[in-house]
Structures are given as structure tokens and as C-alpha cells.
């Protein structure tokens, strides 16, 4: 399967397409937007002393791409039938990575509303699951691929040290609303923004929670622009994704002046137009935290 950018879903509809794949009998999903191609496995060049979940590297049309053994990363058994295995070539965080899985079954078109957040009982901060999709025959788990990659290569994530190039920062009283479903990234983003002088942040786990919070403020007679000076939102989130959330804000007279910055691993040249269509004021690819801070400065200082 080669991803055809011409059939991508319309922006802001709160829908997505999921590629279902399996590791043994376990069913998982990855957003089609992250998938460039599904390939038959090819010989892998091993790299000495690399992370245990890295099988090695392969060449795809002149590019050298790392191969991640998803079964190993999840602590599951190796394939019983390697001849049926598949390589999923993906791109996010401005990086191409191959995920080695056991089978790829089908594509499902669903709404983000069908994706439930993992219960706190089985979802710690370090979970590798971002959502649970109830299907006709069992459940399908959405994997946090950014978390898997960050575990293997911590430098690929957000770090306060990256802000050193900005020099000394003054403390700001401006209030920022953060919408991010990954608990790990919410904490890292708030800590990093604090390092940049923005201590006054409030976070929500998905667009639906954040939107209901903003509507409640309006019903209390409060001005949204006085309560918050900027919103940072992810795209992929259970219940309501960032594109739909942004579109709802920009369609309402009382909210449309509030700057919305989409901060997502899915900001690519091919997908940037989707954020533009829903009215985002800016879009930044994770983990470009310095660029994010510069945009915040531009909009609210």
C-alpha cells in the first residue's frame, strides 16, 4: 500500500483512517497519515551496540531508514511466521522510521469519538497506548509511536536544554491552554514552557475536554481572550482531534481571535494545508520547541 495524499480525509471532520496490524494475536493501529508505505521485509544491516529494539537499517529509494522491532519494543514474542511479516514505513517528527510488524490486515475509517482514552487503572504515565477502539470482534489499541521512538532515542523528544539558544528569558503572566493526550508530553511541554518563562499553563487531554471548558467559561459570562492568550494543540487525540477543535474555535465569534498553534508530529509539507484549512494561526512540528516558543512570543508578548 502506498499512501495516496489525494484521498486524505477532509480537514476538521474529526475522522481518521487507521491501519490495523498485529503482533502475534494482539491487534494494534497506526494513523494512516503517518504511513508512507507498507513493504515486504528486506535484509537489514545490523548496527553494533544499537538499542535492543532497533533491528538495524535499510535503504529505501536512496534514504537510510532505521527499523524498529515493534514486538521487542512492546515486550511481546517474536514472529512465528517471519515470511508473513510486514515493514510499515512511517514519517512523523520530521523523521522516517520503519516499524517491523507481523501482519497488516485492513484499514478502518472511524471518528475520534469512537476512540476511548485508556483507563487510569491500566494507563500509567509511561504507557505506550494512546487510545482503545472497540471493534466488532474485540478491541484495537492505538500505539503511541512517538513514545516508542522517544524510549529508543530520547534526544528526539522535547527538552528544556534546547532553549539555551534563546538566552535569558523574562517571566510572563500570559496564560496558555495546552491540549495534548500524551501524559508524558503534557508534562514535558509544561516544564519546557516554564523554562521559557511561561509558567501560567493549563492542560487538557483532548479537544473535547478543552472545548467544553471554553464553552463553560463563556456560559459564566467570561471573556475567553482575558482567560487565555494562546492555545497549543496536538492533532491526534481521542474524542476530538486538534483539527476539529481548531475549526470549532475559529467558527465562533467569541473564540476566533484566540491564537491557536498546532504542535504535532504530523506537520509535514503534505499535511500543512490541513491546519491552514481549519484556521490555525501557526503550525510547528514536534519536537521543535525553540520554534514553538518563538511563535508564542510573536503572538502574545
CSV table of C-alpha atoms in Angstrom, one decimal:
chain,number,residue,atom,x,y,z
A,1,UNK,CA,0.0,0.0,0.0
A,2,UNK,CA,1.4,3.4,-0.9
A,3,UNK,CA,-0.3,6.3,0.8
A,4,UNK,CA,-2.1,8.5,-1.8
A,5,UNK,CA,-2.2,12.0,-0.5
A,6,UNK,CA,-5.2,12.7,-2.8
A,7,UNK,CA,-7.6,10.6,-0.7
A,8,UNK,CA,-6.8,12.0,2.7
A,9,UNK,CA,-9.9,13.0,4.6
A,10,UNK,CA,-11.2,16.5,4.7
A,11,UNK,CA,-9.8,18.7,7.5
A,12,UNK,CA,-11.7,19.2,10.7
A,13,UNK,CA,-14.3,16.4,10.3
A,14,UNK,CA,-13.0,14.6,13.4
A,15,UNK,CA,-12.5,11.4,11.3
A,16,UNK,CA,-9.4,9.4,10.7
A,17,UNK,CA,-8.3,6.2,9.0
A,18,UNK,CA,-6.4,3.5,11.0
A,19,UNK,CA,-4.2,0.8,9.5
A,20,UNK,CA,-4.7,-2.3,11.6
A,21,UNK,CA,-1.7,-4.5,12.2
A,22,UNK,CA,-0.9,-7.4,14.5
A,23,UNK,CA,1.9,-8.6,16.7
A,24,UNK,CA,1.1,-12.2,17.4
A,25,UNK,CA,-2.6,-12.2,18.3
A,26,UNK,CA,-2.5,-8.6,19.6
A,27,UNK,CA,-4.3,-6.0,17.4
A,28,UNK,CA,-2.9,-2.5,17.1
A,29,UNK,CA,-3.5,0.5,15.0
A,30,UNK,CA,-1.5,3.4,13.4
A,31,UNK,CA,-3.0,6.6,11.8
A,32,UNK,CA,-2.9,6.3,8.0
A,33,UNK,CA,-1.5,9.8,7.9
A,34,UNK,CA,1.8,8.5,9.4
A,35,UNK,CA,2.1,5.7,6.9
A,36,UNK,CA,4.1,6.2,3.7
A,37,UNK,CA,4.2,2.7,2.5
A,38,UNK,CA,3.7,-1.0,3.6
A,39,UNK,CA,6.6,-3.1,2.4
A,40,UNK,CA,7.7,-6.7,2.3
A,41,UNK,CA,10.6,-7.2,4.7
A,42,UNK,CA,14.1,-7.0,3.2
A,43,UNK,CA,17.6,-7.7,4.6
A,44,UNK,CA,18.5,-5.4,7.5
A,45,UNK,CA,22.0,-4.1,8.2
A,46,UNK,CA,22.7,-4.5,11.9
A,47,UNK,CA,24.4,-1.7,13.8
A,48,UNK,CA,26.7,-2.8,16.7
A,49,UNK,CA,25.7,-1.6,20.2
A,50,UNK,CA,22.4,0.0,19.0
A,51,UNK,CA,19.3,-0.1,21.1
A,52,UNK,CA,17.9,-3.6,21.5
A,53,UNK,CA,14.6,-2.6,19.8
A,54,UNK,CA,16.5,-1.4,16.7
A,55,UNK,CA,16.9,-4.3,14.2
A,56,UNK,CA,19.3,-2.2,12.0
A,57,UNK,CA,18.9,0.0,8.9
A,58,UNK,CA,17.7,-0.5,5.4
A,59,UNK,CA,17.9,1.7,2.3
A,60,UNK,CA,14.6,2.9,0.7
A,61,UNK,CA,15.0,4.8,-2.5
A,62,UNK,CA,18.4,6.2,-1.5
A,63,UNK,CA,17.4,7.0,2.1
A,64,UNK,CA,18.8,5.1,5.1
A,65,UNK,CA,16.0,4.3,7.5
A,66,UNK,CA,16.1,2.6,10.9
A,67,UNK,CA,14.0,-0.5,11.5
A,68,UNK,CA,12.2,-0.8,14.9
A,69,UNK,CA,11.1,-4.3,16.1
A,70,UNK,CA,7.7,-3.4,17.5
A,71,UNK,CA,7.3,-6.8,19.2
A,72,UNK,CA,10.5,-6.3,21.1
A,73,UNK,CA,9.6,-2.7,22.0
A,74,UNK,CA,6.3,-3.9,23.5
A,75,UNK,CA,7.8,-6.9,25.3
A,76,UNK,CA,6.0,-9.4,23.1
A,77,UNK,CA,7.1,-12.6,21.4
A,78,UNK,CA,8.9,-12.6,18.0
A,79,UNK,CA,7.0,-13.6,14.8
A,80,UNK,CA,6.2,-17.3,14.4
A,81,UNK,CA,6.0,-16.8,10.6
A,82,UNK,CA,8.5,-14.2,9.5
A,83,UNK,CA,7.6,-14.8,5.8
A,84,UNK,CA,4.3,-13.1,6.5
A,85,UNK,CA,5.8,-10.1,8.4
A,86,UNK,CA,5.5,-6.5,7.1
A,87,UNK,CA,7.5,-3.3,7.3
A,88,UNK,CA,5.5,-0.1,7.8
A,89,UNK,CA,7.4,2.9,6.5
A,90,UNK,CA,6.2,5.9,8.6
A,91,UNK,CA,7.0,9.6,8.8
A,92,UNK,CA,6.4,11.8,11.8
A,93,UNK,CA,8.5,14.3,13.9
A,94,UNK,CA,10.2,15.1,10.5
A,95,UNK,CA,11.8,11.6,10.6
A,96,UNK,CA,11.2,8.4,8.6
A,97,UNK,CA,11.2,5.1,10.5
A,98,UNK,CA,10.2,1.5,9.6
A,99,UNK,CA,8.2,-0.4,12.1
A,100,UNK,CA,8.5,-4.2,11.8
A,101,UNK,CA,5.1,-5.9,12.5
A,102,UNK,CA,3.8,-9.4,12.0
A,103,UNK,CA,0.8,-8.8,9.7
A,104,UNK,CA,-1.2,-5.8,8.3
A,105,UNK,CA,-4.9,-6.6,8.0
A,106,UNK,CA,-7.1,-3.7,6.9
A,107,UNK,CA,-7.9,0.0,7.0
A,108,UNK,CA,-10.7,1.3,9.2
A,109,UNK,CA,-12.4,4.7,8.8
A,110,UNK,CA,-13.6,5.9,12.2
A,111,UNK,CA,-14.4,9.0,14.2
A,112,UNK,CA,-12.1,10.2,17.0
A,113,UNK,CA,-15.2,10.0,19.2
A,114,UNK,CA,-15.0,6.2,18.9
A,115,UNK,CA,-11.6,6.2,20.5
A,116,UNK,CA,-11.6,5.9,24.2
A,117,UNK,CA,-8.8,7.1,26.4
A,118,UNK,CA,-7.1,4.3,28.3
A,119,UNK,CA,-8.3,4.0,31.9
A,120,UNK,CA,-6.0,5.3,34.6
A,121,UNK,CA,-6.1,1.9,36.1
A,122,UNK,CA,-4.0,0.4,33.3
A,123,UNK,CA,-2.5,3.6,31.9
A,124,UNK,CA,0.5,4.9,33.7
A,125,UNK,CA,2.4,8.0,32.6
A,126,UNK,CA,4.7,5.8,30.6
A,127,UNK,CA,2.1,3.9,28.7
A,128,UNK,CA,2.6,3.0,25.1
A,129,UNK,CA,-1.2,3.1,24.4
A,130,UNK,CA,-3.0,6.4,23.5
A,131,UNK,CA,-6.4,5.0,22.7
A,132,UNK,CA,-8.7,2.0,22.7
A,133,UNK,CA,-11.1,1.3,19.8
A,134,UNK,CA,-14.0,-1.1,20.4
A,135,UNK,CA,-14.4,-3.2,17.2
A,136,UNK,CA,-17.0,-5.9,16.3
A,137,UNK,CA,-14.5,-8.6,17.2
A,138,UNK,CA,-12.5,-7.4,20.2
A,139,UNK,CA,-10.6,-4.2,20.7
A,140,UNK,CA,-7.9,-2.5,18.8
A,141,UNK,CA,-5.2,-0.5,20.6
A,142,UNK,CA,-3.7,2.7,19.2
A,143,UNK,CA,0.0,2.7,19.9
A,144,UNK,CA,2.0,5.8,21.0
A,145,UNK,CA,4.7,5.6,18.3
A,146,UNK,CA,6.2,8.9,19.5
A,147,UNK,CA,6.7,7.3,22.9
A,148,UNK,CA,8.2,4.2,21.5
A,149,UNK,CA,10.7,6.3,19.5
A,150,UNK,CA,11.5,8.5,22.5
A,151,UNK,CA,12.3,5.5,24.6
A,152,UNK,CA,14.7,4.3,22.0
A,153,UNK,CA,16.1,7.8,21.1
A,154,UNK,CA,15.4,10.2,24.0
A,155,UNK,CA,17.1,13.1,22.1
A,156,UNK,CA,14.2,13.0,19.6
A,157,UNK,CA,11.8,14.4,22.2
A,158,UNK,CA,11.2,17.8,23.8
A,159,UNK,CA,14.0,19.0,26.1
A,160,UNK,CA,14.4,22.2,28.2
A,161,UNK,CA,18.1,22.3,27.2
A,162,UNK,CA,17.1,23.2,23.6
A,163,UNK,CA,16.0,26.6,24.9
A,164,UNK,CA,19.6,27.7,25.8
A,165,UNK,CA,19.9,29.3,22.4
A,166,UNK,CA,17.2,31.8,23.3
A,167,UNK,CA,19.3,33.2,26.2
A,168,UNK,CA,17.9,34.8,29.4
A,169,UNK,CA,14.1,34.9,29.5
A,170,UNK,CA,11.7,37.1,31.5
A,171,UNK,CA,8.8,35.5,33.3
A,172,UNK,CA,5.4,36.0,31.6
A,173,UNK,CA,2.0,36.2,33.2
A,174,UNK,CA,0.3,35.3,30.0
A,175,UNK,CA,-1.9,32.2,30.2
A,176,UNK,CA,-1.6,29.3,27.8
A,177,UNK,CA,-4.0,26.4,27.3
A,178,UNK,CA,-2.3,23.1,26.2
A,179,UNK,CA,-4.3,20.3,24.6
A,180,UNK,CA,-2.2,17.1,24.4
A,181,UNK,CA,-3.3,13.5,25.0
A,182,UNK,CA,0.1,12.1,25.9
A,183,UNK,CA,0.7,12.4,29.6
A,184,UNK,CA,4.5,12.3,29.1
A,185,UNK,CA,4.4,15.1,26.5
A,186,UNK,CA,2.0,17.2,28.6
A,187,UNK,CA,4.4,17.2,31.5
A,188,UNK,CA,7.4,17.8,29.3
A,189,UNK,CA,5.7,20.6,27.4
A,190,UNK,CA,4.6,22.4,30.6
A,191,UNK,CA,8.1,22.1,32.1
A,192,UNK,CA,9.8,23.3,28.9
A,193,UNK,CA,7.4,26.3,28.6
A,194,UNK,CA,8.1,27.1,32.2
A,195,UNK,CA,11.8,27.2,31.3
A,196,UNK,CA,11.0,29.7,28.6
A,197,UNK,CA,9.2,32.0,31.1
A,198,UNK,CA,5.6,30.7,30.5
A,199,UNK,CA,4.6,29.3,34.0
A,200,UNK,CA,0.9,30.0,33.6
A,201,UNK,CA,-0.3,27.0,31.7
A,202,UNK,CA,-3.5,24.8,31.9
A,203,UNK,CA,-3.6,21.4,30.2
A,204,UNK,CA,-6.4,19.1,28.9
A,205,UNK,CA,-6.1,15.6,27.5
A,206,UNK,CA,-8.2,16.1,24.3
A,207,UNK,CA,-10.0,18.7,22.2
A,208,UNK,CA,-13.4,17.7,23.6
A,209,UNK,CA,-12.4,18.4,27.2
A,210,UNK,CA,-10.8,21.7,26.2
A,211,UNK,CA,-13.7,22.9,24.1
A,212,UNK,CA,-16.2,22.1,26.8
A,213,UNK,CA,-14.0,24.0,29.3
A,214,UNK,CA,-14.0,27.1,27.0
A,215,UNK,CA,-17.8,26.9,26.4
A,216,UNK,CA,-18.3,26.7,30.2
A,217,UNK,CA,-16.3,29.9,30.6
A,218,UNK,CA,-18.5,31.6,28.0
A,219,UNK,CA,-21.6,30.5,29.8
A,220,UNK,CA,-20.3,32.0,33.0
A,221,UNK,CA,-20.0,35.3,31.1
A,222,UNK,CA,-16.2,35.3,31.0
A,223,UNK,CA,-14.1,36.6,28.1
A,224,UNK,CA,-12.1,33.8,26.5
A,225,UNK,CA,-9.4,36.3,25.4
A,226,UNK,CA,-9.0,37.5,29.0
A,227,UNK,CA,-8.8,33.9,30.4
A,228,UNK,CA,-6.3,32.7,27.8
A,229,UNK,CA,-3.9,34.4,25.5
A,230,UNK,CA,-3.0,31.4,23.3
A,231,UNK,CA,-3.8,27.7,22.7
A,232,UNK,CA,-1.3,24.9,21.8
A,233,UNK,CA,-3.0,21.8,20.5
A,234,UNK,CA,-1.8,18.4,19.3
A,235,UNK,CA,-3.6,16.8,16.3
A,236,UNK,CA,-4.1,13.1,17.2
A,237,UNK,CA,-6.3,12.9,20.3
A,238,UNK,CA,-9.2,10.6,21.4
A,239,UNK,CA,-12.7,12.1,21.3
A,240,UNK,CA,-11.8,15.2,19.4
A,241,UNK,CA,-8.7,15.8,17.3
A,242,UNK,CA,-6.8,19.1,17.0
A,243,UNK,CA,-8.1,20.0,13.5
A,244,UNK,CA,-11.7,19.7,14.5
A,245,UNK,CA,-11.1,21.5,17.8
A,246,UNK,CA,-9.4,24.4,15.9
A,247,UNK,CA,-12.2,24.6,13.4
A,248,UNK,CA,-14.8,24.8,16.2
A,249,UNK,CA,-12.9,27.7,17.8
A,250,UNK,CA,-12.5,29.6,14.6
A,251,UNK,CA,-16.2,29.3,13.7
A,252,UNK,CA,-17.2,31.0,17.0
A,253,UNK,CA,-17.2,34.8,17.2
A,254,UNK,CA,-16.2,34.8,20.9
A,255,UNK,CA,-13.3,32.5,20.4
A,256,UNK,CA,-11.9,33.1,16.9
A,257,UNK,CA,-9.4,35.8,17.9
A,258,UNK,CA,-7.6,33.5,20.2
A,259,UNK,CA,-4.3,32.4,18.6
A,260,UNK,CA,-4.2,28.6,18.0
A,261,UNK,CA,-0.8,26.9,17.4
A,262,UNK,CA,-0.9,23.3,16.2
A,263,UNK,CA,2.1,21.5,17.7
A,264,UNK,CA,2.2,18.0,16.3
A,265,UNK,CA,4.4,15.2,14.9
A,266,UNK,CA,2.2,15.3,11.8
A,267,UNK,CA,3.3,18.8,10.5
A,268,UNK,CA,4.7,17.9,7.1
A,269,UNK,CA,4.7,19.7,3.8
A,270,UNK,CA,2.0,17.4,2.6
A,271,UNK,CA,-0.2,17.9,5.6
A,272,UNK,CA,0.3,21.6,6.5
A,273,UNK,CA,-2.6,22.6,4.3
A,274,UNK,CA,-5.0,20.7,6.6
A,275,UNK,CA,-4.1,23.0,9.5
A,276,UNK,CA,-4.4,26.0,7.3
A,277,UNK,CA,-7.9,24.9,6.2
A,278,UNK,CA,-9.2,24.9,9.7
A,279,UNK,CA,-7.7,28.3,10.5
A,280,UNK,CA,-4.7,27.5,12.7
A,281,UNK,CA,-2.6,30.7,13.3
A,282,UNK,CA,0.7,28.7,13.2
A,283,UNK,CA,1.9,25.1,12.9
A,284,UNK,CA,5.1,23.6,14.4
A,285,UNK,CA,6.4,20.1,14.1
A,286,UNK,CA,7.4,18.3,17.3
A,287,UNK,CA,9.9,18.4,18.8
A,288,UNK,CA,10.9,21.9,17.5
A,289,UNK,CA,10.4,23.6,20.9
A,290,UNK,CA,12.5,26.6,20.1
A,291,UNK,CA,10.4,27.4,17.1
A,292,UNK,CA,7.3,27.0,19.2
A,293,UNK,CA,8.5,29.5,21.8
A,294,UNK,CA,9.4,32.0,19.1
A,295,UNK,CA,5.8,31.7,17.7
A,296,UNK,CA,4.3,32.1,21.2
A,297,UNK,CA,6.4,35.2,21.8
A,298,UNK,CA,5.2,36.6,18.4
A,299,UNK,CA,1.6,36.1,19.3
A,300,UNK,CA,1.3,37.1,22.9
A,301,UNK,CA,4.2,39.3,24.0
